[in-house]
Coordinates of C-alpha atoms and ligand atoms in Angstrom, one line a residue:
X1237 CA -16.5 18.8 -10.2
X1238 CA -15.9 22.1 -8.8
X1239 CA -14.2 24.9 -11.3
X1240 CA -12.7 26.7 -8.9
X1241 CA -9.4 26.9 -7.9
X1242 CA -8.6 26.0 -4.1
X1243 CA -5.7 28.1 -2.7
X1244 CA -2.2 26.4 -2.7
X1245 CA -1.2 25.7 0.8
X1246 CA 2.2 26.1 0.0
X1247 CA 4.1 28.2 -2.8
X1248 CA 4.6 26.4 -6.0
X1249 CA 8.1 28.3 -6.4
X1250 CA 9.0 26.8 -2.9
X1251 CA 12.2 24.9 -2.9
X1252 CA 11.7 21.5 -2.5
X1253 CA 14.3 22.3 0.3
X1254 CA 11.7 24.1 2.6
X1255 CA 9.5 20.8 2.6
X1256 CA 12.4 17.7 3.8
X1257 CA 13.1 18.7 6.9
X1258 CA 12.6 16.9 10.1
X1259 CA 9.8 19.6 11.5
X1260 CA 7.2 18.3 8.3
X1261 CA 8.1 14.4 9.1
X1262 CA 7.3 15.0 13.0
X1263 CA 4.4 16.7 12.2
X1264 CA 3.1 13.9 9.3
X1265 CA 4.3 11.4 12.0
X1266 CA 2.1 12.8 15.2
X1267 CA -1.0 13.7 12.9
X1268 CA -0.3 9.8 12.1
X1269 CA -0.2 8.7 15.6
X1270 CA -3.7 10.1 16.3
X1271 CA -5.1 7.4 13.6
X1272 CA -3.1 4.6 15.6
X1273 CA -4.4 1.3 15.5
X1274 CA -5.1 -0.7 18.9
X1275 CA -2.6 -2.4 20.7
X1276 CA -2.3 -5.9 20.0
X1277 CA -3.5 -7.5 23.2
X1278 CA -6.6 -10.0 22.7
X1279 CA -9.5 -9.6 25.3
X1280 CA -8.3 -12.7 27.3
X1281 CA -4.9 -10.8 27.6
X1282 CA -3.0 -12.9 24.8
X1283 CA -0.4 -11.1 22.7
X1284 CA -0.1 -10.9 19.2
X1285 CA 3.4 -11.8 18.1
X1286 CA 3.0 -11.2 14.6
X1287 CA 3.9 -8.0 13.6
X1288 CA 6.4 -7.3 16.2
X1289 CA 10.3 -6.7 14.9
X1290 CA 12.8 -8.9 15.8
X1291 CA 13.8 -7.1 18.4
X1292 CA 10.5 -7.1 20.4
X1293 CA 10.3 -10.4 20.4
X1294 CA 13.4 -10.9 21.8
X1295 CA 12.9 -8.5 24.4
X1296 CA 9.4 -10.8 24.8
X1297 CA 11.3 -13.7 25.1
X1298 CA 13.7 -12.1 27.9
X1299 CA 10.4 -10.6 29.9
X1300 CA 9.0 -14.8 30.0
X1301 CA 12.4 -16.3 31.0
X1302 CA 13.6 -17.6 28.0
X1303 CA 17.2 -17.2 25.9
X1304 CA 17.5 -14.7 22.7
X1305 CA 17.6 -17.6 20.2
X1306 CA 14.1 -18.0 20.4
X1307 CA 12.9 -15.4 18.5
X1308 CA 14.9 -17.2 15.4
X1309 CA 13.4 -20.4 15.9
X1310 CA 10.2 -18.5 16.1
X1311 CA 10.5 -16.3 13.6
X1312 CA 11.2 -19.1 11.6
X1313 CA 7.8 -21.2 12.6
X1314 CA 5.4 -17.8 11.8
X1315 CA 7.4 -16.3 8.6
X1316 CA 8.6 -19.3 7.2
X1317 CA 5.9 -22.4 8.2
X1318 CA 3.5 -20.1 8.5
X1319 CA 2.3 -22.2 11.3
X1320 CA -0.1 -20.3 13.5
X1321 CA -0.8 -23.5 16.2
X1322 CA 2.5 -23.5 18.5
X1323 CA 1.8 -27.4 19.0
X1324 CA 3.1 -27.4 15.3
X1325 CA 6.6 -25.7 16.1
X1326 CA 8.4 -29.2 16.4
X1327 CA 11.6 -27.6 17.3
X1328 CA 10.0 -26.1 20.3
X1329 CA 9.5 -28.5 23.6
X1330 CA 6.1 -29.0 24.7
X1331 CA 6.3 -27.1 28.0
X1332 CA 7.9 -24.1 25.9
X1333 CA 4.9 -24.3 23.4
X1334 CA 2.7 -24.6 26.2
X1335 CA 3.5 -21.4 27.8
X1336 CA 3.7 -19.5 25.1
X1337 CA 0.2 -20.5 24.2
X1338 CA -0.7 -19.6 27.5
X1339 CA 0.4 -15.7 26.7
X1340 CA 0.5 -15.6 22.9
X1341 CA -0.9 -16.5 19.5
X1342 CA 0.1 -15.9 16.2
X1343 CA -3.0 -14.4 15.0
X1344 CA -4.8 -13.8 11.1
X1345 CA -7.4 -11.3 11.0
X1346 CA -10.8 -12.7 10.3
X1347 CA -12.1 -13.3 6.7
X1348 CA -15.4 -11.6 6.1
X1349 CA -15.5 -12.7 2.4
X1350 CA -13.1 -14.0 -0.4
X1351 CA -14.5 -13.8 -3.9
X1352 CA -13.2 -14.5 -6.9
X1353 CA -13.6 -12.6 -10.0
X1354 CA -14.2 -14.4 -13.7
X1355 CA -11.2 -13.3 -14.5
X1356 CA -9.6 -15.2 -11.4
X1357 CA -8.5 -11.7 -9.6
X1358 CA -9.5 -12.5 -5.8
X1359 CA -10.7 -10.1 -3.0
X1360 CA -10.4 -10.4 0.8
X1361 CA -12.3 -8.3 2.9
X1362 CA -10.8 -8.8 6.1
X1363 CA -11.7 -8.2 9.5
X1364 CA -9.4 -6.9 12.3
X1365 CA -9.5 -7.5 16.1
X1366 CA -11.7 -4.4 17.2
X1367 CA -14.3 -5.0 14.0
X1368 CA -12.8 -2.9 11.4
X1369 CA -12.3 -4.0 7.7
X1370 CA -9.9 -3.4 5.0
X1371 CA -9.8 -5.0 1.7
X1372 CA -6.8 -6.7 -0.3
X1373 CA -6.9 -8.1 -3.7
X1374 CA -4.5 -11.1 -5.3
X1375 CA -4.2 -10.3 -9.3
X1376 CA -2.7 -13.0 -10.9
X1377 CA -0.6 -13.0 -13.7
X1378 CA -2.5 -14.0 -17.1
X1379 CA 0.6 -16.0 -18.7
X1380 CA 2.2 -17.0 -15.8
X1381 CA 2.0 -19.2 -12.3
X1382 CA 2.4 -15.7 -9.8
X1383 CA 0.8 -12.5 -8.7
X1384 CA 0.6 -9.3 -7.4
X1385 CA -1.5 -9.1 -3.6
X1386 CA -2.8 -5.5 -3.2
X1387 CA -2.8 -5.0 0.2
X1388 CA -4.5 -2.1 1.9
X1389 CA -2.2 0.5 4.5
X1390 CA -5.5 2.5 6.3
X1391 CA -9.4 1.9 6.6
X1392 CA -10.8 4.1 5.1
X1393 CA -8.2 7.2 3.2
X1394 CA -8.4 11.2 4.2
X1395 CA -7.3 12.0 0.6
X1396 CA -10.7 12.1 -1.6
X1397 CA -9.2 11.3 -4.9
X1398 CA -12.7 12.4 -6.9
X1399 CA -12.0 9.1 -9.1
X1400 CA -11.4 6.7 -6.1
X1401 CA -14.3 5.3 -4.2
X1402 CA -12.1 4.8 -1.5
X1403 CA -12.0 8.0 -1.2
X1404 CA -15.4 8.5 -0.1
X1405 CA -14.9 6.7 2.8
X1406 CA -13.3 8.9 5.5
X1407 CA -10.0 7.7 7.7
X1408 CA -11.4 5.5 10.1
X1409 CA -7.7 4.5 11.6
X1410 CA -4.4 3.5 10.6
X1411 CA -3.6 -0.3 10.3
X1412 CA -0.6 -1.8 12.7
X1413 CA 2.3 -3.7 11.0
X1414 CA 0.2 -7.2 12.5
X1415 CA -2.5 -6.0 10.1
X1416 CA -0.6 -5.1 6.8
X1417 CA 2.1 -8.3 7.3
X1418 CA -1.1 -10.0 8.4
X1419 CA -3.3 -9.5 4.7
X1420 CA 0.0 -10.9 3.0
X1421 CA 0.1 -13.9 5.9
X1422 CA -3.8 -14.5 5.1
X1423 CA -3.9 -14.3 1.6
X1424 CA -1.5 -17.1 1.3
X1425 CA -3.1 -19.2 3.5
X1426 CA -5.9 -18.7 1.3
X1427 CA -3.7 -20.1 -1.7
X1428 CA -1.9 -22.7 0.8
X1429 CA 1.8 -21.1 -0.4
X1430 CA 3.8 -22.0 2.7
X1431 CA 6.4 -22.7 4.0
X1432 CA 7.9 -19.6 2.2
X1433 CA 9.7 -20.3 -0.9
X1434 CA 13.4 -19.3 -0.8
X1435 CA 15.6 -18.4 -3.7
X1436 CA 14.6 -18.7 -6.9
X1437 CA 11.9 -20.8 -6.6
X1438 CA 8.6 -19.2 -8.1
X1439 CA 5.9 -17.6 -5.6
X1440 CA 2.8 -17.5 -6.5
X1441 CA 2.3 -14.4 -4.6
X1442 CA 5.5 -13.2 -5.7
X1443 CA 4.8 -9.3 -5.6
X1444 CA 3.4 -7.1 -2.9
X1445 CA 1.6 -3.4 -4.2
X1446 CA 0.9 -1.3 -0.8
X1447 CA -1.7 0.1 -3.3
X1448 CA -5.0 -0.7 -1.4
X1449 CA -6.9 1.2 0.9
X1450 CA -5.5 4.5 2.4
X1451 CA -2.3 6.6 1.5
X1452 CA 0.4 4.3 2.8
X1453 CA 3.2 7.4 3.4
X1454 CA 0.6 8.7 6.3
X1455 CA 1.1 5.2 7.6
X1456 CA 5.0 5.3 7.4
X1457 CA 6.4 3.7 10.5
X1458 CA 3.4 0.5 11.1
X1459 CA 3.7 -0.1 7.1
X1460 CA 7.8 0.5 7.2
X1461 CA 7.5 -1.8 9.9
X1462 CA 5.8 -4.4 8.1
X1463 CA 7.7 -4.3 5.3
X1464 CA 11.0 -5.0 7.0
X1465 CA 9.1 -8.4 8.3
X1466 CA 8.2 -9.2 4.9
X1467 CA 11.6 -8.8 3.7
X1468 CA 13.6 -10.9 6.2
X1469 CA 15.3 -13.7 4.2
X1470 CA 14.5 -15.5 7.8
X1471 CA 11.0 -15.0 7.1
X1472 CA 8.8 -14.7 4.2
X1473 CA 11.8 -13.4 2.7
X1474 CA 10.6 -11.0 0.0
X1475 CA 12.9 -9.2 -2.3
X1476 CA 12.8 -4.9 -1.6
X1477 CA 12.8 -5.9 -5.6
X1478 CA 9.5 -7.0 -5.7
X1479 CA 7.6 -4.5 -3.8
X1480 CA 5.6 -1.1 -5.0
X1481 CA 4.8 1.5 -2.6
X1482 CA 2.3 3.7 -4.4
X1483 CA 1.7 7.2 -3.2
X1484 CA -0.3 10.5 -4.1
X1485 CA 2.9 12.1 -3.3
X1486 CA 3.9 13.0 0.4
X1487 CA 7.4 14.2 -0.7
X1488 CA 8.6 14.3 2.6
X1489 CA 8.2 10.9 3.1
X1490 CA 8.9 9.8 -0.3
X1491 CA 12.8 10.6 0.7
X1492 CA 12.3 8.7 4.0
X1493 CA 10.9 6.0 1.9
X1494 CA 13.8 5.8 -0.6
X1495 CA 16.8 6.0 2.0
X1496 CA 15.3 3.4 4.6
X1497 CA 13.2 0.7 2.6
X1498 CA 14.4 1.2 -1.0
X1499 CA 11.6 -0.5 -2.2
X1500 CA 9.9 0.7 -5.6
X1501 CA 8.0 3.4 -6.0
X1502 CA 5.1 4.6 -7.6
X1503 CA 3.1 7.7 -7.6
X1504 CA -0.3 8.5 -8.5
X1505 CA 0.0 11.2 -10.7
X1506 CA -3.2 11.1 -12.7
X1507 CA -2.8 14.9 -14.1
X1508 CA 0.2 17.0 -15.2
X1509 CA -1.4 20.6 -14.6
X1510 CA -1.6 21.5 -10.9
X1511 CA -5.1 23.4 -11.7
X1512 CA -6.4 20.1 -12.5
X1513 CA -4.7 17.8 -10.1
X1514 CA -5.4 20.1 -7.3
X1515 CA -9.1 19.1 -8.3
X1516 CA -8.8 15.0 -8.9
X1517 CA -5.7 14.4 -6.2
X1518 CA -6.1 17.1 -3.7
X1519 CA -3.3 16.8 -1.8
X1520 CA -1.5 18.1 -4.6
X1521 CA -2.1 21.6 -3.2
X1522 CA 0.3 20.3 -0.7
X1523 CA 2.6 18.9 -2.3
X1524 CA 2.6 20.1 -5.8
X1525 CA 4.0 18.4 -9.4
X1526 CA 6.9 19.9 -9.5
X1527 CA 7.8 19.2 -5.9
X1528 CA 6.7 15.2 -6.7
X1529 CA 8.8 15.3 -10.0
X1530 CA 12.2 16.8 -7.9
X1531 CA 11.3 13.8 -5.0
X1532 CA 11.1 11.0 -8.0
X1533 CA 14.1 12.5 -9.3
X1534 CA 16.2 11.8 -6.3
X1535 CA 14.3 8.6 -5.0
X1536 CA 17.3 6.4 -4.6
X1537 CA 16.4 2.7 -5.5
X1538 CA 15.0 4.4 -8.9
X1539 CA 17.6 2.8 -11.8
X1540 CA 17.1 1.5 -15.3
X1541 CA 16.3 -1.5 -13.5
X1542 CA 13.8 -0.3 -11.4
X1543 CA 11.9 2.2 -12.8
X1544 CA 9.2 4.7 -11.4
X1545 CA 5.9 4.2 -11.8
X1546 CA 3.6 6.7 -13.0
X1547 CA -0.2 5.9 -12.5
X1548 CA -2.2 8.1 -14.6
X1549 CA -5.9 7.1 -14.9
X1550 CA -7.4 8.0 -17.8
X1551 CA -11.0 10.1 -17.3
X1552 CA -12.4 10.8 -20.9
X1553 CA -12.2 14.4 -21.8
X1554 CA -10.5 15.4 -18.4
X1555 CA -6.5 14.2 -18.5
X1556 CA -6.5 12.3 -21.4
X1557 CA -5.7 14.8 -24.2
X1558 CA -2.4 14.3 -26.8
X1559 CA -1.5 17.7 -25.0
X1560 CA -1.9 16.3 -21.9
X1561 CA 0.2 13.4 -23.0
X1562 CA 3.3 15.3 -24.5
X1563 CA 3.2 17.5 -20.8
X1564 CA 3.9 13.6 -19.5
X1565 CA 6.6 13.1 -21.4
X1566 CA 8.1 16.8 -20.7
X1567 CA 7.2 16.1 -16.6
X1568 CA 9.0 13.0 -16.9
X1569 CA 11.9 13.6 -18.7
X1570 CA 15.5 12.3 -17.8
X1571 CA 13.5 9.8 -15.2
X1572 CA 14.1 6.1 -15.1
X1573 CA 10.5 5.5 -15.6
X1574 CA 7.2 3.6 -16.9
X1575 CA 3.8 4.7 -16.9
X1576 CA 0.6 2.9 -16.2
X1577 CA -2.6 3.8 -17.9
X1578 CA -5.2 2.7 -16.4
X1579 CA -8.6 2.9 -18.0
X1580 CA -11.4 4.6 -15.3
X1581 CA -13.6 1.4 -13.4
X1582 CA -16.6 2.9 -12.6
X1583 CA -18.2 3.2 -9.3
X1584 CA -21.8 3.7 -7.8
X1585 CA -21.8 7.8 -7.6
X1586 CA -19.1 8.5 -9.9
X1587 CA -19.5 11.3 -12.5
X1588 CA -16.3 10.0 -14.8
X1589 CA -16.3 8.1 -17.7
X1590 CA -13.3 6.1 -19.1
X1591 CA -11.0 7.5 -21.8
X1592 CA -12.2 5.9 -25.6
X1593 CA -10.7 3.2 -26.8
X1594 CA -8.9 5.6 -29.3
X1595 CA -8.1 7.8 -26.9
X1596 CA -6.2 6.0 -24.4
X1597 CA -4.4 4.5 -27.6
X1598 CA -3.1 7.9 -28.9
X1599 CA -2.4 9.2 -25.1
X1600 CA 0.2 5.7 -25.3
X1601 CA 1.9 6.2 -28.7
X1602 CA 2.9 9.9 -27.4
X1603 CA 4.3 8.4 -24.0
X1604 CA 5.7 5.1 -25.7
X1605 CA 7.3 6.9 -28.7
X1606 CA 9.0 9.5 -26.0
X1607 CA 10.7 5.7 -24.7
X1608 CA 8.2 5.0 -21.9
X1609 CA 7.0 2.1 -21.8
X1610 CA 3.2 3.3 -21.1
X1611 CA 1.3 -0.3 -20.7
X1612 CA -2.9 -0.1 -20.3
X1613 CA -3.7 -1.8 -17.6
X1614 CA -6.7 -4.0 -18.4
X1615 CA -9.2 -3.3 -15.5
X1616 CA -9.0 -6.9 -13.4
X1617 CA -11.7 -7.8 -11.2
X1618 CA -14.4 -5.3 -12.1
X1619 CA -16.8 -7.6 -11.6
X1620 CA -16.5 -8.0 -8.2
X1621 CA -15.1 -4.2 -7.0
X1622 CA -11.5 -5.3 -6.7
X1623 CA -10.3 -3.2 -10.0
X1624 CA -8.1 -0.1 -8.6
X1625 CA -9.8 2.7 -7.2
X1626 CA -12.8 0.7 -6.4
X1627 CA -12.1 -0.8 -2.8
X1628 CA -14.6 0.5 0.0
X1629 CA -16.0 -1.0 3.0
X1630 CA -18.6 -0.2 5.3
X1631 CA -16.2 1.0 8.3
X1632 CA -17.0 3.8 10.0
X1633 CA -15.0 6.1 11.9
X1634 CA -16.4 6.1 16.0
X1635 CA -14.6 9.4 17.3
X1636 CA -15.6 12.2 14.9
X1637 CA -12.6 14.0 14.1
X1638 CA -12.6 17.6 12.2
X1639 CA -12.2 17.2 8.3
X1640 CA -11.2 20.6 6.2
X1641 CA -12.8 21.4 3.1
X1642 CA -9.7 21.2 1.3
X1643 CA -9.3 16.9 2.2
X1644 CA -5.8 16.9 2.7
X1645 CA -5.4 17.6 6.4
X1646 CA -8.1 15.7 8.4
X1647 CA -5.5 13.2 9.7
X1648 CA -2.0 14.6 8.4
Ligands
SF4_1726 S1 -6.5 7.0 -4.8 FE1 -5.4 6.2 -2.9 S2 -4.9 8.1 -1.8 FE2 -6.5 8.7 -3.3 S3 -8.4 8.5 -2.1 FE3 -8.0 6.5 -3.2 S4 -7.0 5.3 -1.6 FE4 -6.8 7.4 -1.0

């Protein structure tokens, strides 16, 4: 690890102020677009319709001749049956399903592999429509009958996290809202949990985390897309309750995030010094701790109820000090809040080690007996690469595109 300081691209006594304006967001947003994944046509000419709002696919509807309503009954048949064979929508007339299978389908991306770990954790490795791959991982509950799926944002990530292995792999491209609703849509076919359970009966995959490949605020629109999908009661019908957006902190977004999705948040904070997590998160010379902090304190679906979570991962002799723990606590202060500790999962070329035993034990009595509740996370699916920070594939970017020392800018 390098000991020297990079140079803050912003001030750290900046107001938070100077960062949420509209100017940053365009700017994310266009720097975003150059990523963009392909458009959804197939090579014979078919469209895609998953993945497309409601409103598309009415306007779809209108371009083929047919009335509004048929995006509902639609809508219903992919999001609810999960039926991707029109012949199956029995509410649909035979000449109607016969036309649209003539323009359409209701497409998957491919599965490369699916293994499952000892410990019943399962990865995908999925493959989309022009050959790239992106991983997603099911982790299901020890005591109970449900799960959280992991599902990856980007191929690849432009923010070399030193501890993530992800990391090493550059930004390939962004993934469309087809492709993130899509690893959700895939992984329960894998588990046969359709049609979509409504109310209160139990899911199995009851929880989404956007906490997969890639940074999913540099992704805002295809993954705020997707997520609107996921949560029409129409559809899959997932509670904004139940899903996690995890972030390395792109304040600006983080706002955008809060006021249009209001799903949960969490942030990768891993360090509480900005020397340090300049070093092991480096857009934090972006977007600093204290700006992160201010954006956390104003998220607004943060409550009592739905608290903020803090990933810190603990890398022995690096974050993991009792000083390091009682800066936490300071940081966090006054925020409705838990923290995850999450012991390091070692990959090929990796110079950490995980915290001791001891160690991470201490670092959690400081955080638990300040009224956090600071759970370890025991690593699930190491034995197969699915534990966090360990997702890679072999993906490579085609169009070399200009990366800056610094690893923060190369696509935002
Ligand atoms: S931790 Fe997340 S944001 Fe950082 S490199 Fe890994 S995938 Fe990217």
């Amino acid at each position: 690890m390098s000991s020297v300081a990079p140079t803050p691209t912003r001030s750290r006594d900046g107001t938070a102020a100077s960062l949420l304006n509209d100017e940053e967001r365009a700017r994310i947003r266009a720097k975003s677009a150059q990523f963009a994944p392909p458009t959804a046509a197939m090579p014979d000419g078919r469209r895609d319709l998953v993945g497309l709002s409601r409103e598309e696919l009415t306007d779809i509807m209108v371009e083929i001749g047919e009335k509004p309503f048929r995006t509902k009954q639609l809508w219903h048949w992919i999001y609810h049956q999960g039926a991707t064979d029109f012949s199956r929508m029995s509410s649909i007339a035979r000449p109607l399903q016969e036309k649209l299978a003539e323009r359409f389908v209701v497409g998957r991306p491919g599965v490369v592999t699916e293994q499952t770990s000892q410990d019943s954790t399962r990865k995908f490795l999925f493959r989309f429509r022009d050959g790239q791959e992106a991983e997603t991982v099911y982790i299901p509950d020890r005591q109970e009958d449900r799960g959280a799926v992991c599902i990856s944002s980007q191929v690849g990530c432009t923010l070399s996290c030193t501890f993530c292995h992800t990391g090493t792999q550059a930004l390939v491209r962004n993934l469309g809202a087809a492709e993130i609703v899509g690893q959700f849509m895939a992984a329960r076919d894998s588990y046969g949990e359709w049609p979509s359970p409504k109310g209160d009966t139990p899911r199995l995959l009851s929880t989404i985390v956007l906490m997969g490949m890639g940074e999913p605020l540099y992704n805002y629109d295809n993954v705020a897309k997707a997520m609107r999908i996921i949560m029409d009661g129409e559809g899959i019908g997932l509670s904004r309750r139940r899903i996690t957006l995890s972030t390395s902190g792109v304040v600006p977004m983080m706002d955008q995030c809060g006021a249009e999705l209001g799903i949960n948040l969490a942030v990768s904070l891993h360090a509480v010094r900005d020397d340090l997590r300049d070093e092991i998160v480096p857009l934090n010379r972006k977007y600093p701790i204290k700006e992160i902090i201010a954006a956390c304190r104003r998220y607004p679906a943060a409550s009592n109820a739905r608290r903020i979570t803090f990933e810190y991962i603990m890398l022995r002799g690096i974050n993991d000090s009792e000083a390091d723990a009682r800066e936490l606590v300071r940081l966090i202060s006054g925020i409705p809040a838990k923290v995850n500790l999450i012991p390091f999962n070692p990959w090929p070329g990796s110079s950490y080690r995980p915290s001791t035993r001891e160690q991470l034990e201490k670092f959690a009595n400081i955080v638990m007996d300040a009224g956090f509740a600071s759970p370890i996370r025991m690593p699930r699916g190491r034995d197969i690469l699915a534990a966090c920070g360990q997702l890679r594939t072999e993906s490579q970017r085609l169009r070399r595109v200009a990366r800056p020392d610094d690893g923060t800018d190369a696509a935002q």
